[in-house]
Amino acid sequence: MFEPRTCGKEKTLFNSDIIDEISKVAEIASAFMTSESNNAIVLSGCGTSGRLAFMTARSFNQVVPGQKFSYTIAGGDKALFTSQEAPEDDRNAGVQDLIRVTGGKEKVLFIGISVGLSAPYVAGQLDYCMDKLDKYTPVLVGFNPVNLARNIPIHGWEKTFRDVATRLEKMTSQGKTFLINPVVGGEAITGSSRMKGGSVTIVILQTIFTMALSASVTSSNDSMTSSEMCKAMLETYQKTCQLFYASASSALSSMITNASESFKQESSIYNVGSDGSAVMGIIDATECPPTYGATLDDIRGFILGGYDEFNNAEGDIRCMGEHFKIGSKDLAELLKSRGHKYKDTIIVLIMASSVNVFVEISGLFERSEKELALPTYLTDVFVISMDLSEVKSSVASLLTPSGIKRHIDSLIEICSKWIFNAISTGAHICIGKVLHNYMVDLKVSNRKLFHRSIGIIQRFCPTLSETEATDYLLQSIYGTDDVELVKNNSIQQHIQQATPQDRVVPTAIVMGSKRCLYAHACQLLSNHHVIREALSSIVTS
Ligand code: F1P
């Protein structure tokens, strides 16, 4: 994540060109944040990237007057709690959402985030902004070189993401747009861009706006350029990351064990916290269904204060269903309604001090009549003690007091992300959802995931051509042995059919490796509860 300045010929986060680009965007953001005119800063993305756009807009609206920040996320606020992968493919929806939030604004700083440089929703928005540079200043944040941006057709459009990124790269060289695309290295779980990709997204966004918040200090500080300040800020994340893993590893491993025990006993994990840490817990829970084929009940997130604290654009949307209830009171109700057979893990993040102590409490608990309020039923207490005072003093002279506070909050939020991500990832690995670092039981719920699934099938069935792997995927999606019946359906139809289904990719892998019929593959898989064991034994036997 925080690699040296170059990786091969690619630029990493600490490369001076990347630092300069972040600094330039921070200067523009600062002008937007202090201007009295009717302008806006809009952050946008799909899935995790959209949720982090929301999170950043939420945090900075708390400290910057005038509610300057807004966000768009494919699928709307529903996507903050339940994965809405299909709207990611809709570049028109992206444009319409952008027009809606920027109507009546004079100038807009638009930051489009797509970790893999792939989301059509964001591509549409960036292209629209590039056509209207008198109003919009577009910035693309992602973690691929432009030549590796997605080059697959976007439904109903003649451009691909790569075309849009190439156009933006050209305009960036003319100083009209901005491109922040360091290479951050492969994800530990292939394709799980919520991990490193998500973390570096936060690092970049928070650095931009915290620097902007403190621009008055930079301009009065003759001894330091804004690029030097940016580098110093990035180093505080690097240092925090080192401190975090040095202090948290053993506690994390116990928490992962607790959480996986819950899963093994068909029980759930509940992430709870306050403010930004709680938002991280909710985001973490939301990502598990598309990443691991988890159910919406397997992991859920809750925030103290519910929607009043969450501050999303559409407000209280609990009327959409059970999984949109996010308050700690909702959790208390839920726990009351669950029977004694459940062995849920509740992870409550509590900050003992905002600067140097970071406490985590988790409990694999047994229920009793008294267990109605947090945190009486917590059983295991894990203390992760980190001294951030050195980190704080390294930025003390660079930031305003509100900048320092925001920066420390941001460091705590990123540590919260690492805790929640480690537990949910670790627990899913323990129950066999990952094979050779591939999340083999993913949902085939949008174009990107459709193409990724074909790659995963080929990875485990190396003798299959791309066409054969696609055929097996289609047979699995439609539950048929006659691919000719479904081959001519559109990718959109394939995705619609696949989205509600379980074990689509594992079934296709078994069919491909055994060259067997659909029913036989299902029967072979049904003999195993754990996908990793099933595939290891079936595919290698
Ligand atoms: C957006 C995203 C991911 C999600 C899944 C589907 O990716 O929603 O957040 O985990 O891979 O795509 P990106 O546009 O940020 O690359």
XYZ file of C-alpha atoms and ligand atoms in Angstrom:
557
model
C 0.000 0.000 0.000
C 2.727 2.457 1.000
C 5.395 1.110 -1.355
C 8.487 3.043 -2.486
C 8.207 5.723 -5.172
C 8.008 3.427 -8.183
C 6.971 -0.137 -8.829
C 8.586 -1.186 -12.103
C 7.825 1.805 -14.262
C 4.569 2.619 -12.465
C 4.136 5.455 -9.976
C 3.212 4.652 -6.389
C 1.640 6.851 -3.712
C 4.892 8.526 -2.699
C 5.969 9.316 -6.249
C 6.565 13.052 -6.609
C 4.158 13.370 -9.582
C 1.356 11.775 -7.559
C 2.131 13.986 -4.556
C 2.121 17.078 -6.790
C -1.229 16.077 -8.269
C -2.794 15.556 -4.809
C -1.386 18.935 -3.716
C -2.807 20.718 -6.763
C -6.274 19.275 -6.119
C -5.956 20.310 -2.448
C -5.260 23.893 -3.545
C -8.361 23.914 -5.743
C -10.428 22.314 -2.961
C -9.249 25.009 -0.571
C -10.472 27.744 -2.931
C -13.851 25.979 -3.153
C -14.068 25.544 0.615
C -13.389 29.198 1.383
C -15.305 30.792 -1.498
C -18.632 32.437 -0.751
C -19.962 31.628 -4.204
C -22.479 28.894 -4.887
C -20.077 26.056 -5.623
C -19.867 22.392 -4.652
C -17.431 19.566 -4.147
C -18.930 16.297 -5.371
C -17.419 12.894 -4.671
C -18.692 9.877 -6.540
C -18.203 6.155 -6.990
C -19.781 2.716 -7.044
C -19.807 0.132 -4.271
C -17.015 0.723 -1.788
C -15.783 3.770 -3.684
C -19.230 5.386 -3.478
C -19.505 4.573 0.214
C -16.127 6.182 0.873
C -17.265 9.178 -1.171
C -20.249 9.444 1.183
C -18.054 8.981 4.244
C -15.667 11.753 3.180
C -18.457 14.170 2.276
C -20.084 13.436 5.646
C -16.859 14.054 7.609
C -15.965 17.308 5.896
C -19.477 18.745 6.027
C -19.038 18.463 9.814
C -16.029 20.795 9.759
C -16.417 22.999 6.662
C -19.187 25.612 6.817
C -21.875 25.757 4.130
C -22.515 22.050 3.402
C -20.215 22.287 0.386
C -19.727 18.536 0.038
C -22.084 16.102 -1.608
C -21.797 12.611 -3.032
C -23.335 10.354 -5.627
C -23.304 6.574 -5.412
C -24.601 4.148 -8.031
C -27.984 2.908 -6.822
C -28.498 5.830 -4.404
C -28.416 5.610 -0.603
C -29.783 2.084 -0.760
C -26.275 1.135 -1.921
C -24.799 2.359 1.363
C -26.346 -0.674 3.091
C -27.020 -3.256 0.427
C -24.874 -3.926 -2.552
C -26.413 -2.483 -5.752
C -23.989 -3.729 -8.344
C -26.157 -3.418 -11.459
C -26.513 0.423 -11.397
C -22.699 0.594 -11.641
C -23.078 -0.335 -15.285
C -25.400 2.586 -15.999
C -23.421 5.563 -17.238
C -26.643 7.558 -17.877
C -27.683 7.153 -14.240
C -24.264 8.563 -13.289
C -24.794 11.626 -15.425
C -28.362 12.159 -14.171
C -27.252 11.854 -10.528
C -24.470 14.365 -11.162
C -26.826 16.840 -12.822
C -29.252 16.472 -9.906
C -26.703 17.298 -7.196
C -24.998 20.089 -9.110
C -28.064 21.874 -10.518
C -27.844 25.601 -9.784
C -24.166 25.428 -8.770
C -21.706 27.794 -10.432
C -18.561 25.712 -10.154
C -18.099 22.072 -9.227
C -15.001 20.170 -8.168
C -15.893 16.608 -9.151
C -13.883 13.645 -7.872
C -14.783 10.350 -9.550
C -13.424 7.250 -7.826
C -13.060 3.850 -9.419
C -10.373 1.698 -7.821
C -9.898 -0.479 -10.896
C -10.624 2.367 -13.385
C -13.643 0.412 -14.475
C -17.059 1.723 -13.361
C -19.280 2.934 -16.254
C -21.313 5.083 -13.811
C -18.168 7.117 -13.038
C -16.941 7.065 -16.654
C -20.196 8.733 -17.765
C -19.835 11.433 -15.131
C -16.199 12.196 -15.948
C -16.922 12.405 -19.659
C -19.843 14.765 -18.987
C -17.588 16.992 -16.840
C -14.897 17.059 -19.537
C -17.499 18.405 -21.980
C -18.315 21.245 -19.565
C -15.031 22.468 -18.178
C -16.401 25.970 -17.633
C -18.436 24.537 -14.734
C -16.729 21.287 -13.735
C -13.172 20.506 -12.659
C -12.939 16.726 -12.978
C -10.532 14.558 -10.987
C -10.172 10.804 -11.425
C -8.946 8.729 -8.473
C -8.128 5.054 -9.069
C -5.300 2.568 -8.795
C -4.431 1.338 -12.243
C -2.304 2.810 -14.989
C -4.544 4.249 -17.728
C -3.475 1.576 -20.206
C -4.934 -1.046 -17.843
C -8.284 0.713 -17.397
C -11.287 -1.461 -18.361
C -11.667 -1.714 -22.084
C -14.894 -3.699 -22.251
C -17.918 -2.109 -23.974
C -20.229 0.002 -21.843
C -23.899 -0.777 -22.487
C -25.468 1.747 -24.891
C -22.303 3.793 -25.365
C -19.495 3.874 -27.850
C -16.815 4.598 -25.223
C -15.066 2.345 -22.697
C -13.634 3.417 -19.362
C -10.209 3.328 -20.967
C -11.330 5.790 -23.652
C -12.555 8.176 -20.953
C -9.411 7.769 -18.844
C -7.225 8.326 -21.910
C -9.140 11.523 -22.719
C -8.744 12.666 -19.128
C -5.032 11.836 -19.112
C -4.560 14.003 -22.191
C -6.499 16.889 -20.650
C -4.506 16.460 -17.440
C -1.289 17.003 -19.382
C -2.865 20.297 -20.558
C -3.632 21.263 -16.920
C -7.433 21.065 -17.395
C -8.213 17.961 -15.337
C -6.487 15.854 -12.672
C -5.523 12.210 -12.527
C -4.475 10.567 -9.251
C -3.741 6.934 -10.057
C -0.862 5.506 -8.042
C -0.276 1.771 -8.238
C -0.815 0.297 -4.779
C -0.007 -3.347 -5.443
C -2.260 -6.377 -5.762
C -4.958 -7.117 -3.219
C -4.313 -10.014 -0.819
C -7.676 -11.437 -1.887
C -7.793 -11.077 -5.660
C -10.390 -8.521 -6.714
C -11.231 -7.399 -3.172
C -10.601 -3.753 -3.955
C -12.372 -2.706 -0.757
C -9.156 -3.550 1.099
C -6.011 -1.751 -0.125
C -7.891 0.160 -2.810
C -10.456 1.402 -0.290
C -7.815 2.336 2.274
C -5.732 4.342 -0.179
C -8.910 6.040 -1.425
C -9.476 7.299 2.118
C -5.841 8.342 2.473
C -5.984 10.408 -0.721
C -9.389 12.011 -0.147
C -8.722 12.851 3.479
C -5.282 14.234 2.652
C -6.702 16.486 -0.056
C -9.396 17.990 2.144
C -7.421 18.146 5.389
C -4.686 20.020 3.540
C -7.349 22.281 2.037
C -8.758 22.899 5.492
C -5.337 24.071 6.637
C -4.287 26.000 3.537
C -3.890 29.182 5.563
C -1.094 27.466 7.511
C 0.689 26.319 4.349
C 0.637 29.751 2.773
C 2.083 31.341 5.905
C 4.668 28.567 6.272
C 7.567 29.745 4.075
C 9.717 26.762 4.884
C 7.398 24.158 3.387
C 5.778 23.711 -0.018
C 2.355 22.129 -0.306
C 3.962 19.031 -1.847
C 6.212 18.674 1.192
C 3.180 19.064 3.425
C 1.326 16.427 1.411
C 4.239 14.009 1.778
C 4.324 14.618 5.536
C 0.588 13.876 5.737
C 0.940 10.657 3.743
C 3.778 9.592 6.010
C 1.480 9.841 9.024
C -0.797 7.222 7.436
C 2.201 5.036 6.699
C 3.396 5.343 10.291
C -0.115 4.671 11.655
C -0.358 1.560 9.489
C 2.925 0.255 10.904
C 1.891 1.044 14.488
C -1.518 -0.507 13.938
C -0.343 -3.871 12.697
C 2.437 -3.989 15.294
C -0.107 -3.513 18.092
C -3.224 -5.182 16.734
C -2.186 -8.481 15.172
C -2.732 -10.743 18.145
C -6.048 -9.135 19.148
C -7.219 -9.347 15.545
C -6.405 -13.012 15.356
C -8.537 -13.725 18.472
C -11.378 -11.632 17.108
C -11.248 -13.468 13.787
C -11.470 -16.777 15.662
C -14.518 -15.561 17.607
C -16.191 -14.266 14.472
C -15.586 -17.441 12.487
C -17.003 -19.501 15.393
C -20.186 -17.470 15.057
C -20.349 -18.200 11.334
C -19.719 -21.888 11.928
C -22.672 -21.915 14.349
C -24.894 -20.198 11.763
C -24.847 -17.015 13.795
C -23.979 -13.441 12.857
C -21.419 -10.700 13.319
C -22.610 -7.243 14.317
C -20.301 -4.234 13.955
C -21.117 -1.352 16.283
C -19.471 1.992 16.967
C -19.991 5.705 16.898
C -19.417 8.366 14.255
C -16.865 7.603 11.495
C -15.802 4.283 13.017
C -19.398 3.081 12.919
C -19.728 4.168 9.298
C -16.699 1.973 8.582
C -18.411 -0.962 10.310
C -21.573 -0.465 8.257
C -19.558 -0.225 5.040
C -17.641 -3.375 5.923
C -20.863 -5.317 6.494
C -22.394 -4.092 3.245
C -19.452 -5.390 1.218
C -19.677 -9.010 2.371
C -22.606 -10.171 0.194
C -21.001 -9.237 -3.158
C -17.516 -10.235 -2.057
C -18.205 -13.540 -0.345
C -21.755 -14.403 -1.331
C -22.711 -13.735 2.324
C -26.345 -13.137 3.247
C -27.463 -9.696 4.401
C -27.843 -11.155 7.896
C -24.353 -12.640 8.183
C -22.713 -9.305 9.015
C -24.564 -6.106 9.854
C -23.385 -2.697 10.978
C -24.937 -0.276 13.470
C -24.221 3.285 14.573
C -24.931 4.867 17.936
C -27.588 7.494 17.252
C -28.869 5.827 14.068
C -29.775 7.994 11.088
C -29.488 11.221 13.117
C -25.743 10.567 13.236
C -25.346 8.853 9.885
C -26.236 11.969 7.861
C -26.869 10.409 4.467
C -28.530 12.487 1.739
C -31.814 10.539 1.623
C -32.162 10.504 5.425
C -33.948 7.748 7.341
C -34.678 4.963 4.848
C -35.532 2.215 7.329
C -38.876 1.877 5.515
C -36.910 0.030 2.803
C -36.645 -2.993 5.066
C -34.962 -4.762 7.935
C -31.452 -4.282 6.571
C -31.833 -0.506 6.531
C -32.195 -0.371 10.308
C -28.832 0.824 11.490
C -29.306 2.332 14.962
C -27.901 0.745 18.103
C -31.500 0.607 19.340
C -32.333 -1.464 16.289
C -29.537 -3.816 17.280
C -30.938 -4.110 20.804
C -34.360 -5.000 19.304
C -32.776 -7.500 16.959
C -30.895 -9.190 19.781
C -34.081 -9.451 21.824
C -35.805 -11.181 18.931
C -33.095 -13.757 18.346
C -33.342 -17.127 20.042
C -30.896 -18.595 22.512
C -29.327 -20.912 19.974
C -27.420 -18.076 18.310
C -23.811 -17.352 19.193
C -23.395 -13.958 17.621
C -20.235 -11.904 17.759
C -20.753 -8.247 18.507
C -17.796 -6.046 17.764
C -18.031 -2.757 19.560
C -15.321 -0.216 18.849
C -14.756 2.114 21.738
C -12.108 4.831 21.688
C -10.711 5.301 25.154
C -8.901 8.439 24.106
C -8.971 10.179 20.777
C -5.213 10.321 20.551
C -3.199 7.583 22.061
C -5.321 4.679 23.144
C -7.488 2.670 20.896
C -9.685 0.096 22.533
C -11.611 -2.695 20.899
C -14.167 -4.817 22.603
C -15.684 -7.886 21.129
C -17.889 -10.553 22.519
C -18.990 -14.003 21.585
C -21.879 -13.983 23.937
C -24.558 -16.108 25.502
C -27.925 -14.460 25.908
C -29.817 -13.959 29.157
C -32.859 -11.938 30.161
C -30.714 -9.038 31.308
C -28.877 -8.615 28.031
C -30.901 -5.799 26.617
C -28.522 -2.901 26.533
C -25.033 -2.461 25.199
C -22.485 -3.317 26.485
C -23.591 -5.546 29.367
C -23.298 -8.767 27.419
C -19.796 -8.203 26.136
C -17.459 -10.946 27.182
C -14.041 -10.484 25.581
C -12.229 -7.198 25.796
C -9.307 -6.563 23.489
C -7.218 -3.482 23.966
C -5.274 -2.209 21.007
C -2.995 0.390 22.452
C -1.414 2.761 19.972
C 0.457 5.901 20.778
C -0.342 8.398 18.036
C 1.240 11.355 19.829
C 4.371 11.261 17.640
C 2.206 11.188 14.547
C 0.177 14.080 15.888
C 3.219 16.202 16.650
C 4.631 15.602 13.157
C 1.659 17.471 11.629
C 1.047 19.922 14.480
C 2.834 22.805 12.779
C 1.266 22.056 9.381
C -2.414 22.049 10.214
C -4.948 24.311 11.856
C -6.481 22.976 15.114
C -9.567 21.786 13.223
C -7.254 20.200 10.616
C -5.360 18.338 13.332
C -8.569 17.077 14.907
C -9.938 15.981 11.534
C -6.663 14.260 10.709
C -6.563 12.297 13.966
C -10.213 11.310 13.456
C -9.301 10.146 9.992
C -6.441 8.007 11.341
C -8.831 6.446 13.849
C -11.364 5.797 11.092
C -8.801 4.054 8.929
C -7.721 1.884 11.888
C -11.409 1.023 12.390
C -11.592 0.009 8.743
C -8.570 -2.241 9.149
C -10.157 -3.895 12.202
C -13.535 -4.531 10.576
C -12.020 -5.612 7.237
C -9.590 -7.995 8.932
C -12.361 -9.649 10.934
C -14.842 -10.038 8.072
C -12.141 -11.188 5.644
C -10.538 -13.531 8.188
C -13.869 -15.027 9.233
C -14.861 -15.711 5.617
C -11.478 -17.290 4.939
C -11.944 -19.498 8.022
C -15.258 -20.767 6.702
C -13.711 -21.592 3.363
C -14.936 -18.825 1.066
C -11.481 -18.176 -0.357
C -9.456 -20.590 -2.472
C -5.857 -19.736 -3.374
C -6.550 -16.056 -2.653
C -9.571 -15.989 -4.950
C -13.015 -15.119 -3.604
C -14.553 -17.989 -5.521
C -18.091 -17.577 -4.197
C -18.686 -14.023 -5.385
C -22.034 -12.753 -6.666
C -22.189 -12.383 -10.456
C -24.051 -9.120 -10.156
C -22.567 -6.706 -12.700
C -20.532 -6.678 -15.902
C -17.201 -6.384 -14.158
C -18.025 -9.315 -11.890
C -19.339 -11.313 -14.870
C -15.983 -10.944 -16.636
C -14.074 -11.526 -13.397
C -15.997 -14.786 -12.912
C -14.910 -16.035 -16.342
C -11.286 -15.300 -15.353
C -11.710 -17.196 -12.065
C -13.204 -20.225 -13.864
C -10.218 -20.242 -16.250
C -7.840 -19.890 -13.323
C -9.145 -23.130 -11.781
C -9.754 -24.906 -15.085
C -6.627 -23.877 -17.022
C -7.426 -26.010 -20.052
C -10.618 -24.058 -20.790
C -10.632 -21.341 -23.419
C -12.404 -18.075 -22.593
C -15.393 -19.167 -24.702
C -15.634 -22.507 -22.909
C -15.373 -20.842 -19.486
C -18.132 -18.423 -20.504
C -20.310 -21.313 -21.632
C -19.900 -23.087 -18.281
C -20.700 -19.869 -16.458
C -23.897 -19.461 -18.492
C -24.875 -23.082 -17.917
C -24.442 -22.556 -14.192
C -26.358 -19.263 -14.204
C -29.346 -20.736 -16.045
C -29.130 -24.246 -14.566
C -28.977 -25.890 -17.985
C -26.733 -28.195 -19.991
C -27.715 -26.631 -23.279
C -25.854 -23.361 -23.558
C -27.336 -22.675 -26.993
C -30.675 -21.912 -25.309
C -29.270 -18.966 -23.381
C -26.161 -17.893 -25.260
C -27.902 -15.135 -27.165
C -29.328 -13.421 -24.097
C -27.688 -10.099 -23.286
C -25.064 -9.786 -20.526
C -27.640 -7.748 -18.633
C -30.038 -10.702 -18.702
C -27.270 -13.037 -17.545
C -26.561 -10.719 -14.627
C -30.229 -10.384 -13.672
C -30.594 -14.154 -13.655
C -27.358 -14.697 -11.699
C -27.683 -12.009 -9.027
C -30.076 -13.780 -6.627
C -28.329 -17.139 -6.961
C -25.793 -18.886 -4.735
C -22.703 -20.860 -5.744
C -22.832 -19.813 -9.400
C -19.063 -19.661 -9.932
C -18.216 -22.774 -7.849
C -20.776 -24.768 -9.858
C -19.269 -23.555 -13.130
C -15.765 -24.453 -11.897
C -16.887 -28.000 -11.075
C -18.612 -28.368 -14.459
C -15.530 -27.027 -16.232
C -13.013 -29.158 -14.387
C -15.018 -32.394 -14.580
C -16.598 -31.570 -17.932
C -19.806 -32.780 -16.269
C -23.504 -31.907 -16.457
C -25.082 -29.194 -14.326
C -27.016 -31.589 -12.069
C -23.907 -33.673 -11.394
C -21.891 -30.557 -10.446
C -24.638 -29.473 -8.032
C -24.718 -32.920 -6.514
C -20.923 -33.014 -6.062
C -21.006 -29.595 -4.399
C -23.923 -30.498 -2.165
C -21.773 -33.142 -0.475
C -19.673 -30.328 0.995
C -20.614 -27.528 3.320
C -17.387 -25.590 2.777
C -16.737 -24.238 -0.730
C -12.945 -24.262 -0.459
C -12.897 -27.903 0.629
C -15.436 -28.803 -2.029
C -13.446 -27.245 -4.831
C -10.088 -28.465 -3.530
C -11.299 -32.026 -3.397
C -13.506 -32.066 -6.513
C -11.248 -30.073 -8.823
C -8.034 -31.836 -7.854
C -9.460 -35.409 -7.695
C -16.568 -0.696 -7.485
C -17.167 -2.000 -6.903
C -16.364 -2.526 -5.741
C -16.971 -3.868 -5.284
C -17.065 -4.862 -6.444
C -17.846 -4.252 -7.570
O -15.279 -0.906 -7.946
O -18.468 -1.740 -6.449
O -16.388 -1.605 -4.690
O -16.161 -4.435 -4.274
O -15.768 -5.211 -6.917
O -17.238 -2.980 -7.936
P -14.371 0.286 -8.467
O -15.185 1.044 -9.485
O -14.033 1.156 -7.286
O -13.165 -0.367 -9.054
